[in-house]
Short mmCIF file of C-alpha atoms in Angstrom, two decimals:
data_model
loop_
_atom_site.label_atom_id
_atom_site.label_comp_id
_atom_site.label_asym_id
_atom_site.label_seq_id
_atom_site.Cartn_x
_atom_site.Cartn_y
_atom_site.Cartn_z
CA UNK A 1221 63.10 -0.39 213.90
CA UNK A 1222 63.60 -3.24 211.48
CA UNK A 1223 61.22 -6.14 211.99
CA UNK A 1224 61.00 -9.60 210.50
CA UNK A 1225 59.15 -9.46 207.21
CA UNK A 1226 56.31 -11.84 206.52
CA UNK A 1227 57.88 -14.76 204.69
CA UNK A 1228 57.59 -18.48 204.47
CA UNK A 1229 58.73 -20.20 207.61
CA UNK A 1230 62.17 -21.75 207.70
CA UNK A 1231 61.96 -25.36 206.45
CA UNK A 1232 62.29 -28.15 209.00
CA UNK A 1233 63.69 -30.66 206.48
CA UNK A 1234 67.03 -30.75 204.72
CA UNK A 1235 66.93 -29.20 201.23
CA UNK A 1236 69.37 -31.47 199.31
CA UNK A 1237 69.30 -29.77 195.87
CA UNK A 1238 69.82 -26.33 197.37
CA UNK A 1239 72.58 -27.61 199.66
CA UNK A 1240 74.35 -29.32 196.75
CA UNK A 1241 74.28 -26.06 194.77
CA UNK A 1242 75.60 -24.14 197.78
CA UNK A 1243 78.44 -26.65 198.11
CA UNK A 1244 79.45 -26.20 194.48
CA UNK A 1245 79.17 -22.42 194.50
CA UNK A 1246 80.83 -22.08 197.90
CA UNK A 1247 84.08 -23.56 196.61
CA UNK A 1248 83.99 -22.54 192.97
CA UNK A 1249 84.03 -18.83 193.81
CA UNK A 1250 87.38 -19.27 195.58
CA UNK A 1251 89.08 -21.32 192.84
CA UNK A 1252 90.86 -18.36 191.30
CA UNK A 1253 92.02 -16.33 194.32
CA UNK A 1254 92.78 -19.26 196.67
CA UNK A 1255 92.78 -22.79 195.20
CA UNK A 1256 95.03 -21.77 192.30
CA UNK A 1257 97.89 -20.43 194.47
CA UNK A 1258 97.42 -23.19 197.05
CA UNK A 1259 97.70 -26.14 194.67
CA UNK A 1260 99.91 -24.60 191.96
CA UNK A 1261 102.03 -22.28 194.09
CA UNK A 1262 105.50 -23.19 192.71
CA UNK A 1263 104.29 -22.76 189.13
CA UNK A 1264 102.40 -19.54 189.90
CA UNK A 1265 105.45 -17.96 191.56
CA UNK A 1266 107.58 -18.83 188.53
CA UNK A 1267 105.13 -17.71 185.84
CA UNK A 1268 104.28 -14.38 187.51
CA UNK A 1269 107.94 -13.93 188.60
CA UNK A 1270 107.02 -13.03 192.17
CA UNK A 1271 108.26 -13.93 195.66
CA UNK A 1272 106.31 -15.45 198.52
CA UNK A 1273 106.15 -12.02 200.14
CA UNK A 1274 104.71 -10.41 196.99
CA UNK A 1275 102.05 -13.10 196.79
CA UNK A 1276 101.33 -12.38 200.44
CA UNK A 1277 100.83 -8.71 199.61
CA UNK A 1278 98.14 -9.65 197.09
CA UNK A 1279 96.31 -11.61 199.76
CA UNK A 1280 96.59 -8.60 202.08
CA UNK A 1281 94.92 -6.40 199.47
CA UNK A 1282 92.15 -9.00 199.29
CA UNK A 1283 91.82 -9.11 203.06
CA UNK A 1284 91.65 -5.35 203.57
CA UNK A 1285 88.74 -5.04 201.15
CA UNK A 1286 87.09 -8.18 202.51
CA UNK A 1287 86.97 -6.83 206.09
CA UNK A 1288 84.56 -4.08 205.08
CA UNK A 1289 82.69 -6.44 202.77
CA UNK A 1290 82.00 -8.90 205.60
CA UNK A 1291 80.45 -6.17 207.74
CA UNK A 1292 78.24 -4.77 204.95
CA UNK A 1293 77.42 -8.13 203.37
CA UNK A 1294 75.80 -9.60 206.49
CA UNK A 1295 72.84 -7.19 206.65
CA UNK A 1296 72.42 -7.46 202.87
CA UNK A 1297 72.05 -11.24 203.21
CA UNK A 1298 69.32 -10.77 205.84
CA UNK A 1299 67.33 -8.52 203.48
CA UNK A 1300 67.70 -10.02 200.00
CA UNK A 1301 67.30 -13.49 198.48
CA UNK A 1302 70.56 -15.41 197.94
CA UNK A 1303 70.20 -16.38 194.28
CA UNK A 1304 70.64 -12.87 192.88
CA UNK A 1305 73.41 -11.88 195.29
CA UNK A 1306 75.44 -15.05 194.79
CA UNK A 1307 75.01 -15.30 191.01
CA UNK A 1308 76.21 -11.72 190.57
CA UNK A 1309 79.21 -12.38 192.81
CA UNK A 1310 80.21 -15.47 190.82
CA UNK A 1311 79.88 -13.67 187.49
CA UNK A 1312 82.06 -10.78 188.64
CA UNK A 1313 84.68 -13.16 190.06
CA UNK A 1314 84.79 -15.00 186.74
CA UNK A 1315 85.43 -11.73 184.91
CA UNK A 1316 88.47 -11.31 187.15
CA UNK A 1317 89.64 -14.71 185.93
CA UNK A 1318 89.63 -13.46 182.35
CA UNK A 1319 92.00 -10.70 183.44
CA UNK A 1320 94.22 -13.16 185.34
CA UNK A 1321 94.55 -15.19 182.12
CA UNK A 1322 96.53 -12.29 180.61
CA UNK A 1323 99.23 -12.74 183.32
CA UNK A 1324 99.00 -9.14 184.57
CA UNK A 1325 101.77 -7.09 186.14
CA UNK A 1326 102.49 -6.93 189.86
CA UNK A 1327 100.37 -3.79 190.23
CA UNK A 1328 97.57 -5.37 188.23
CA UNK A 1329 97.60 -8.42 190.46
CA UNK A 1330 97.24 -6.24 193.55
CA UNK A 1331 94.16 -4.53 192.11
CA UNK A 1332 92.75 -7.88 190.97
CA UNK A 1333 92.98 -9.37 194.46
CA UNK A 1334 91.38 -6.26 195.95
CA UNK A 1335 88.56 -6.66 193.40
CA UNK A 1336 88.15 -10.30 194.37
CA UNK A 1337 88.00 -9.25 198.03
CA UNK A 1338 84.79 -7.44 197.15
CA UNK A 1339 83.26 -9.90 194.67
CA UNK A 1340 83.73 -13.06 196.74
CA UNK A 1341 82.53 -11.57 200.03
CA UNK A 1342 80.12 -8.60 199.78
CA UNK A 1343 77.32 -10.32 197.88
CA UNK A 1344 78.29 -13.92 198.50
CA UNK A 1345 79.71 -15.02 201.84
CA UNK A 1346 76.94 -14.24 204.36
CA UNK A 1347 74.28 -15.01 201.73
CA UNK A 1348 75.71 -18.50 201.23
CA UNK A 1349 75.95 -19.23 204.96
CA UNK A 1350 72.48 -17.89 205.72
CA UNK A 1351 71.07 -20.02 202.90
CA UNK A 1352 72.89 -23.03 204.36
CA UNK A 1353 71.24 -22.47 207.75
CA UNK A 1354 67.85 -22.40 206.00
CA UNK A 1355 68.62 -25.42 203.78
CA UNK A 1356 69.82 -27.43 206.78
CA UNK A 1357 66.45 -27.35 208.52
CA UNK A 1358 65.80 -27.67 212.24
CA UNK A 1359 68.19 -29.70 214.39
CA UNK A 1360 70.68 -30.40 211.60
CA UNK A 1361 72.95 -27.37 211.69
CA UNK A 1362 76.11 -29.35 212.39
CA UNK A 1363 75.32 -31.72 209.54
CA UNK A 1364 74.40 -28.88 207.16
CA UNK A 1365 77.59 -26.87 207.74
CA UNK A 1366 79.71 -30.02 207.85
CA UNK A 1367 78.29 -31.20 204.52
CA UNK A 1368 78.74 -27.67 203.11
CA UNK A 1369 82.44 -27.50 203.87
CA UNK A 1370 83.11 -31.18 203.33
CA UNK A 1371 81.40 -31.00 199.97
CA UNK A 1372 83.36 -27.87 199.14
CA UNK A 1373 86.54 -29.79 199.92
CA UNK A 1374 85.52 -32.62 197.63
CA UNK A 1375 84.78 -30.14 194.83
CA UNK A 1376 88.15 -28.45 195.41
CA UNK A 1377 89.96 -31.79 195.34
CA UNK A 1378 88.26 -32.97 192.15
CA UNK A 1379 88.83 -29.71 190.30
CA UNK A 1380 92.40 -29.50 191.59
CA UNK A 1381 92.99 -32.99 190.19
CA UNK A 1382 91.65 -31.85 186.84
CA UNK A 1383 93.89 -28.79 187.02
CA UNK A 1384 96.94 -30.93 187.78
CA UNK A 1385 96.14 -33.08 184.73
CA UNK A 1386 95.82 -29.95 182.58
CA UNK A 1387 99.16 -28.67 183.89
CA UNK A 1388 100.90 -32.01 183.36
CA UNK A 1389 99.79 -32.10 179.70
CA UNK A 1390 101.71 -28.88 179.13
CA UNK A 1391 105.01 -30.36 180.34
CA UNK A 1392 107.06 -32.78 178.25
CA UNK A 1393 107.90 -35.89 180.28
CA UNK A 1394 111.56 -34.86 180.31
CA UNK A 1395 110.95 -31.29 181.34
CA UNK A 1396 109.06 -31.09 184.55
CA UNK A 1397 105.91 -33.19 184.41
CA UNK A 1398 106.68 -36.25 186.49
CA UNK A 1399 110.39 -35.88 185.92
CA UNK A 1400 112.69 -36.43 188.82
CA UNK A 1401 114.36 -34.02 191.16
CA UNK A 1402 116.29 -31.29 189.43
CA UNK A 1403 114.58 -31.62 186.05
CA UNK A 1404 114.55 -28.44 184.01
CA UNK A 1405 111.19 -26.83 183.34
CA UNK A 1406 110.45 -24.99 180.11
CA UNK A 1407 109.22 -21.49 181.08
CA UNK A 1408 106.92 -21.37 178.06
CA UNK A 1409 105.36 -24.69 179.02
CA UNK A 1410 104.94 -23.44 182.61
CA UNK A 1411 103.18 -20.28 181.45
CA UNK A 1412 100.86 -21.97 178.99
CA UNK A 1413 100.08 -24.78 181.42
CA UNK A 1414 99.08 -22.35 184.16
CA UNK A 1415 97.01 -20.27 181.73
CA UNK A 1416 95.15 -23.44 180.70
CA UNK A 1417 94.34 -24.08 184.37
CA UNK A 1418 93.16 -20.47 184.79
CA UNK A 1419 90.90 -20.76 181.74
CA UNK A 1420 89.40 -24.01 183.08
CA UNK A 1421 88.71 -22.49 186.49
CA UNK A 1422 87.20 -19.34 184.98
CA UNK A 1423 84.79 -21.32 182.81
CA UNK A 1424 83.59 -23.31 185.82
CA UNK A 1425 83.02 -20.11 187.85
CA UNK A 1426 80.90 -18.49 185.13
CA UNK A 1427 78.84 -21.63 184.55
CA UNK A 1428 78.15 -21.94 188.27
CA UNK A 1429 76.74 -18.40 188.33
CA UNK A 1430 73.93 -19.54 186.02
CA UNK A 1431 73.27 -22.69 188.05
CA UNK A 1432 73.02 -20.74 191.32
CA UNK A 1433 70.50 -18.29 189.89
CA UNK A 1434 68.26 -21.08 188.60
CA UNK A 1435 68.36 -23.45 191.58
CA UNK A 1436 68.41 -21.13 194.58
CA UNK A 1437 65.36 -19.21 193.37
CA UNK A 1438 63.34 -22.15 194.74
CA UNK A 1439 64.88 -22.12 198.22
CA UNK A 1440 62.38 -21.06 200.93
CA UNK A 1441 63.24 -17.58 202.14
CA UNK A 1442 62.80 -18.07 205.88
CA UNK A 1443 62.22 -15.00 208.08
CA UNK A 1444 63.82 -11.82 206.76
CA UNK A 1445 64.25 -8.24 207.88
CA UNK A 1446 62.49 -5.31 206.31
CA UNK A 1447 63.29 -1.64 206.52
CA UNK A 1448 65.39 0.89 204.72
CA UNK A 1449 69.15 0.63 204.71
CA UNK A 1450 71.38 -1.25 207.12
CA UNK A 1451 69.91 -1.19 210.63
CA UNK A 1452 72.95 -0.51 212.80
CA UNK A 1453 70.90 -1.01 215.98
CA UNK A 1454 70.68 -4.69 215.09
CA UNK A 1455 74.44 -4.79 214.51
CA UNK A 1456 75.22 -3.18 217.86
CA UNK A 1457 72.77 -5.47 219.67
CA UNK A 1458 74.51 -8.54 218.29
CA UNK A 1459 77.90 -6.99 219.06
CA UNK A 1460 77.06 -7.22 222.77
CA UNK A 1461 76.85 -11.01 222.63
CA UNK A 1462 79.96 -12.63 224.10
CA UNK A 1463 79.58 -15.73 221.93
CA UNK A 1464 79.70 -13.67 218.71
CA UNK A 1465 83.23 -12.52 219.56
CA UNK A 1466 84.35 -15.89 220.89
CA UNK A 1467 83.05 -17.35 217.61
CA UNK A 1468 85.10 -14.72 215.78
CA UNK A 1469 88.27 -15.67 217.69
CA UNK A 1470 87.68 -19.36 216.98
CA UNK A 1471 87.35 -18.59 213.25
CA UNK A 1472 90.49 -16.43 213.32
CA UNK A 1473 92.60 -19.20 214.87
CA UNK A 1474 91.14 -21.95 212.68
CA UNK A 1475 91.47 -19.89 209.51
CA UNK A 1476 95.07 -19.03 210.37
CA UNK A 1477 95.72 -22.78 210.50
CA UNK A 1478 93.93 -23.19 207.18
CA UNK A 1479 96.22 -20.63 205.60
CA UNK A 1480 99.26 -22.54 206.91
CA UNK A 1481 98.12 -25.39 204.65
CA UNK A 1482 98.74 -23.06 201.69
CA UNK A 1483 102.38 -24.08 202.22
CA UNK A 1484 101.84 -27.77 201.43
CA UNK A 1485 102.77 -27.77 197.73
CA UNK A 1486 105.82 -25.52 198.20
CA UNK A 1487 106.87 -27.62 201.21
CA UNK A 1488 106.73 -30.72 199.01
CA UNK A 1489 108.99 -29.10 196.44
CA UNK A 1490 111.51 -27.57 198.85
CA UNK A 1491 111.70 -30.32 201.49
CA UNK A 1492 110.99 -33.44 199.44
CA UNK A 1493 112.36 -32.37 196.07
CA UNK A 1494 109.08 -32.88 194.22
CA UNK A 1495 108.57 -31.49 190.70
CA UNK A 1496 105.96 -28.80 189.98
CA UNK A 1497 103.35 -31.40 189.01
CA UNK A 1498 104.18 -33.74 191.91
CA UNK A 1499 103.97 -30.83 194.37
CA UNK A 1500 100.64 -29.72 192.91
CA UNK A 1501 99.41 -33.31 193.15
CA UNK A 1502 100.22 -33.44 196.89
CA UNK A 1503 98.50 -30.08 197.40
CA UNK A 1504 95.43 -31.40 195.61
CA UNK A 1505 95.39 -34.69 197.50
CA UNK A 1506 95.44 -32.85 200.84
CA UNK A 1507 92.09 -31.31 199.92
CA UNK A 1508 90.45 -34.75 200.04
CA UNK A 1509 90.88 -34.72 203.81
CA UNK A 1510 88.29 -31.95 203.96
CA UNK A 1511 85.08 -33.90 203.25
CA UNK A 1512 86.03 -36.64 205.71
CA UNK A 1513 86.89 -34.20 208.50
CA UNK A 1514 84.13 -31.63 207.97
CA UNK A 1515 81.23 -34.05 207.55
CA UNK A 1516 82.40 -36.25 210.42
CA UNK A 1517 82.79 -33.24 212.72
CA UNK A 1518 79.39 -31.89 211.68
CA UNK A 1519 77.64 -35.15 212.56
CA UNK A 1520 79.38 -35.27 215.93
CA UNK A 1521 78.56 -31.60 216.58
CA UNK A 1522 74.82 -32.28 216.37
CA UNK A 1523 75.30 -34.86 219.10
CA UNK A 1524 78.00 -33.36 221.33
CA UNK A 1525 77.87 -29.56 220.54
CA UNK A 1526 79.99 -27.73 217.98
CA UNK A 1527 82.04 -25.93 220.63
CA UNK A 1528 83.28 -29.24 222.09
CA UNK A 1529 84.22 -30.51 218.67
CA UNK A 1530 86.19 -27.35 217.86
CA UNK A 1531 88.25 -27.95 221.00
CA UNK A 1532 89.13 -31.46 219.81
CA UNK A 1533 89.88 -30.16 216.31
CA UNK A 1534 92.33 -27.58 217.60
CA UNK A 1535 94.14 -30.48 219.30
CA UNK A 1536 94.62 -32.19 215.92
CA UNK A 1537 95.77 -28.93 214.35
CA UNK A 1538 98.39 -28.46 217.08
CA UNK A 1539 99.60 -32.07 216.74
CA UNK A 1540 100.08 -31.72 212.99
CA UNK A 1541 101.94 -28.45 213.36
CA UNK A 1542 104.26 -30.00 215.95
CA UNK A 1543 105.03 -33.03 213.77
CA UNK A 1544 106.10 -30.88 210.81
CA UNK A 1545 107.87 -28.15 212.77
CA UNK A 1546 109.84 -30.66 214.87
CA UNK A 1547 110.05 -33.62 212.48
CA UNK A 1548 111.61 -31.90 209.48
CA UNK A 1549 115.36 -31.94 209.83
CA UNK A 1550 115.55 -35.15 211.90
CA UNK A 1551 117.23 -36.92 209.00
CA UNK A 1552 116.26 -38.29 205.61
CA UNK A 1553 114.56 -41.37 207.08
CA UNK A 1554 112.09 -39.22 209.04
CA UNK A 1555 111.62 -36.40 206.53
CA UNK A 1556 108.98 -37.95 204.26
CA UNK A 1557 106.76 -39.51 206.97
CA UNK A 1558 106.90 -36.35 209.12
CA UNK A 1559 105.64 -34.21 206.25
CA UNK A 1560 102.81 -36.58 205.37
CA UNK A 1561 101.77 -37.26 208.96
CA UNK A 1562 101.87 -33.58 209.89
CA UNK A 1563 99.84 -32.53 206.85
CA UNK A 1564 97.23 -35.23 207.54
CA UNK A 1565 96.82 -34.36 211.23
CA UNK A 1566 96.75 -30.60 210.69
CA UNK A 1567 94.44 -31.02 207.70
CA UNK A 1568 91.96 -33.14 209.64
CA UNK A 1569 91.86 -30.58 212.47
CA UNK A 1570 91.62 -27.51 210.27
CA UNK A 1571 89.05 -28.95 207.87
CA UNK A 1572 86.93 -30.24 210.76
CA UNK A 1573 86.72 -26.72 212.15
CA UNK A 1574 85.72 -25.31 208.79
CA UNK A 1575 82.64 -27.51 209.05
CA UNK A 1576 81.96 -26.35 212.60
CA UNK A 1577 82.55 -22.70 213.18
CA UNK A 1578 79.35 -21.40 211.62
CA UNK A 1579 77.29 -24.09 213.34
CA UNK A 1580 78.33 -22.14 216.45
CA UNK A 1581 75.96 -19.35 215.33
CA UNK A 1582 72.99 -21.59 216.09
CA UNK A 1583 74.53 -22.88 219.32
CA UNK A 1584 75.05 -19.25 220.41
CA UNK A 1585 71.30 -18.57 220.12
CA UNK A 1586 71.34 -16.07 217.22
CA UNK A 1587 67.84 -15.66 215.67
CA UNK A 1588 67.57 -16.90 212.09
CA UNK A 1589 66.58 -13.48 210.75
CA UNK A 1590 69.88 -12.07 212.08
CA UNK A 1591 72.10 -14.90 210.80
CA UNK A 1592 73.75 -12.86 208.06
CA UNK A 1593 74.49 -9.96 210.39
CA UNK A 1594 75.99 -12.25 213.05
CA UNK A 1595 78.13 -14.02 210.44
CA UNK A 1596 79.27 -10.67 209.09
CA UNK A 1597 80.35 -9.48 212.53
CA UNK A 1598 82.22 -12.70 213.33
CA UNK A 1599 83.83 -12.74 209.89
CA UNK A 1600 85.25 -9.21 210.20
CA UNK A 1601 87.56 -10.52 212.93
CA UNK A 1602 87.66 -14.17 211.94
CA UNK A 1603 89.04 -13.59 208.45
CA UNK A 1604 91.72 -11.07 209.38
CA UNK A 1605 94.27 -13.81 208.52
CA UNK A 1606 93.58 -12.90 204.89
CA UNK A 1607 95.51 -9.71 205.68
CA UNK A 1608 98.40 -10.96 207.78
CA UNK A 1609 99.00 -14.69 207.24
CA UNK A 1610 100.30 -14.72 203.67
CA UNK A 1611 102.77 -11.82 204.23
CA UNK A 1612 103.90 -13.40 207.51
CA UNK A 1613 104.44 -16.74 205.79
CA UNK A 1614 106.25 -14.93 202.98
CA UNK A 1615 108.65 -13.31 205.46
CA UNK A 1616 109.39 -16.68 207.07
CA UNK A 1617 109.80 -18.57 203.79
CA UNK A 1618 111.90 -15.90 202.06
CA UNK A 1619 113.90 -15.02 205.20
CA UNK A 1620 114.71 -18.65 206.08
CA UNK A 1621 114.84 -20.43 202.70
CA UNK A 1622 114.37 -24.16 202.51
CA UNK A 1623 113.33 -26.49 205.30
CA UNK A 1624 113.75 -24.03 208.20
CA UNK A 1625 111.18 -21.59 206.81
CA UNK A 1626 108.59 -24.33 206.47
CA UNK A 1627 109.20 -25.50 210.03
CA UNK A 1628 108.54 -21.96 211.26
CA UNK A 1629 105.33 -21.71 209.20
CA UNK A 1630 103.91 -24.88 210.72
CA UNK A 1631 104.93 -23.71 214.20
CA UNK A 1632 102.42 -20.89 213.68
CA UNK A 1633 99.66 -23.48 213.56
CA UNK A 1634 100.61 -24.68 217.03
CA UNK A 1635 100.33 -21.19 218.53
CA UNK A 1636 96.98 -20.43 216.95
CA UNK A 1637 95.64 -23.83 218.02
CA UNK A 1638 96.47 -23.00 221.64
CA UNK A 1639 94.57 -19.70 221.51
CA UNK A 1640 91.65 -21.31 219.68
CA UNK A 1641 91.38 -24.04 222.30
CA UNK A 1642 90.94 -21.43 225.03
CA UNK A 1643 88.28 -19.61 222.99
CA UNK A 1644 86.39 -22.88 222.38
CA UNK A 1645 86.42 -23.71 226.09
CA UNK A 1646 85.08 -20.25 226.98
CA UNK A 1647 82.36 -20.50 224.30
CA UNK A 1648 81.16 -23.83 225.68
CA UNK A 1649 80.96 -22.32 229.18
CA UNK A 1650 79.27 -19.04 228.19
CA UNK A 1651 75.95 -18.72 230.11
CA UNK A 1652 72.82 -18.34 228.00
CA UNK A 1653 72.07 -14.97 229.58
CA UNK A 1654 75.11 -13.39 227.97
CA UNK A 1655 75.14 -15.50 224.79
#
């Protein structure tokens, strides 16, 4: 049987340098597969000449590969130090960015997203979250995970703002930059502008790989497992814990809501008549909600329990979804405020949960040496939205063009918030004996 290896004890104090590096790496690795299509979706669809449904199919390819990677990556994170795993993952993801720069075919994009499903998850995801639990120290898990995701949101917002500026420089003022509704966009300018953004993102990813290797080598290891291969007995033991699966359901519902926010920039263009750059700017600005929500929720979780805070966050997510799904179409005077209010409410709820749902691992009583394995198990279910959400949104947006499709997309957030609220309530009531 696998036993904890002799290793330095887990630190009791916050490790700020390590946590800062984890924040940067934790968002940078997702710039290419996720931040790019979220913030620059109208431009990406035009340059690659694809539909919403085709983009959804790429995300499904990512998700299918990622499901297996979550399961295998957890035990790897419990055995090996994070700096080597995470630096390798970042470097491989950056190589994918070099291929994306060539504007590959539809088939090539499918294979690229499948490749990213492996590079961003297998060696990275559980290793990052386990390292965050170590870097957070004792009694500060809510703060550590809140700062992790809030900081990731700040990084995403700052880099998205840089990307929007890069894109705007490629558009003449009369042809799509900040031009008004209906302005014509030069396809060549669109293509070269998006490629400039891709090149910027790729360079940041590769540089971060070096930083991670250097800084995280100094992070205390904490207790680890030793033994040959993946110890499936440990996996099956954790699989019997009710809270592991309730945690997984909470992640699934929260992450489904997060994917709904991928619609923000396209919503701005279709419903409000924004230009490509204006729509990207709104998508980027929405990311600045993340540090406020995640850090605030993390601080409150250390005082009131993460499970209680997830319940409140699902309430905000449902309110935002209702405002957009019901508000759009009530007339021009209500259109703009309903979009902004709905995005803010849903964003606060969703981003708060992103700072909470791995703090639930500690609340559920999972031993530190099994953190990666527990995260891997919960993530297999929790990140299934990577498979189904983008295609589902594509069907709704392509099947009901314009405002109606966006209303239906945000209605999804309401349904998932309801299910997530029930899961959060059950998690908070789960007795310790079956945790």
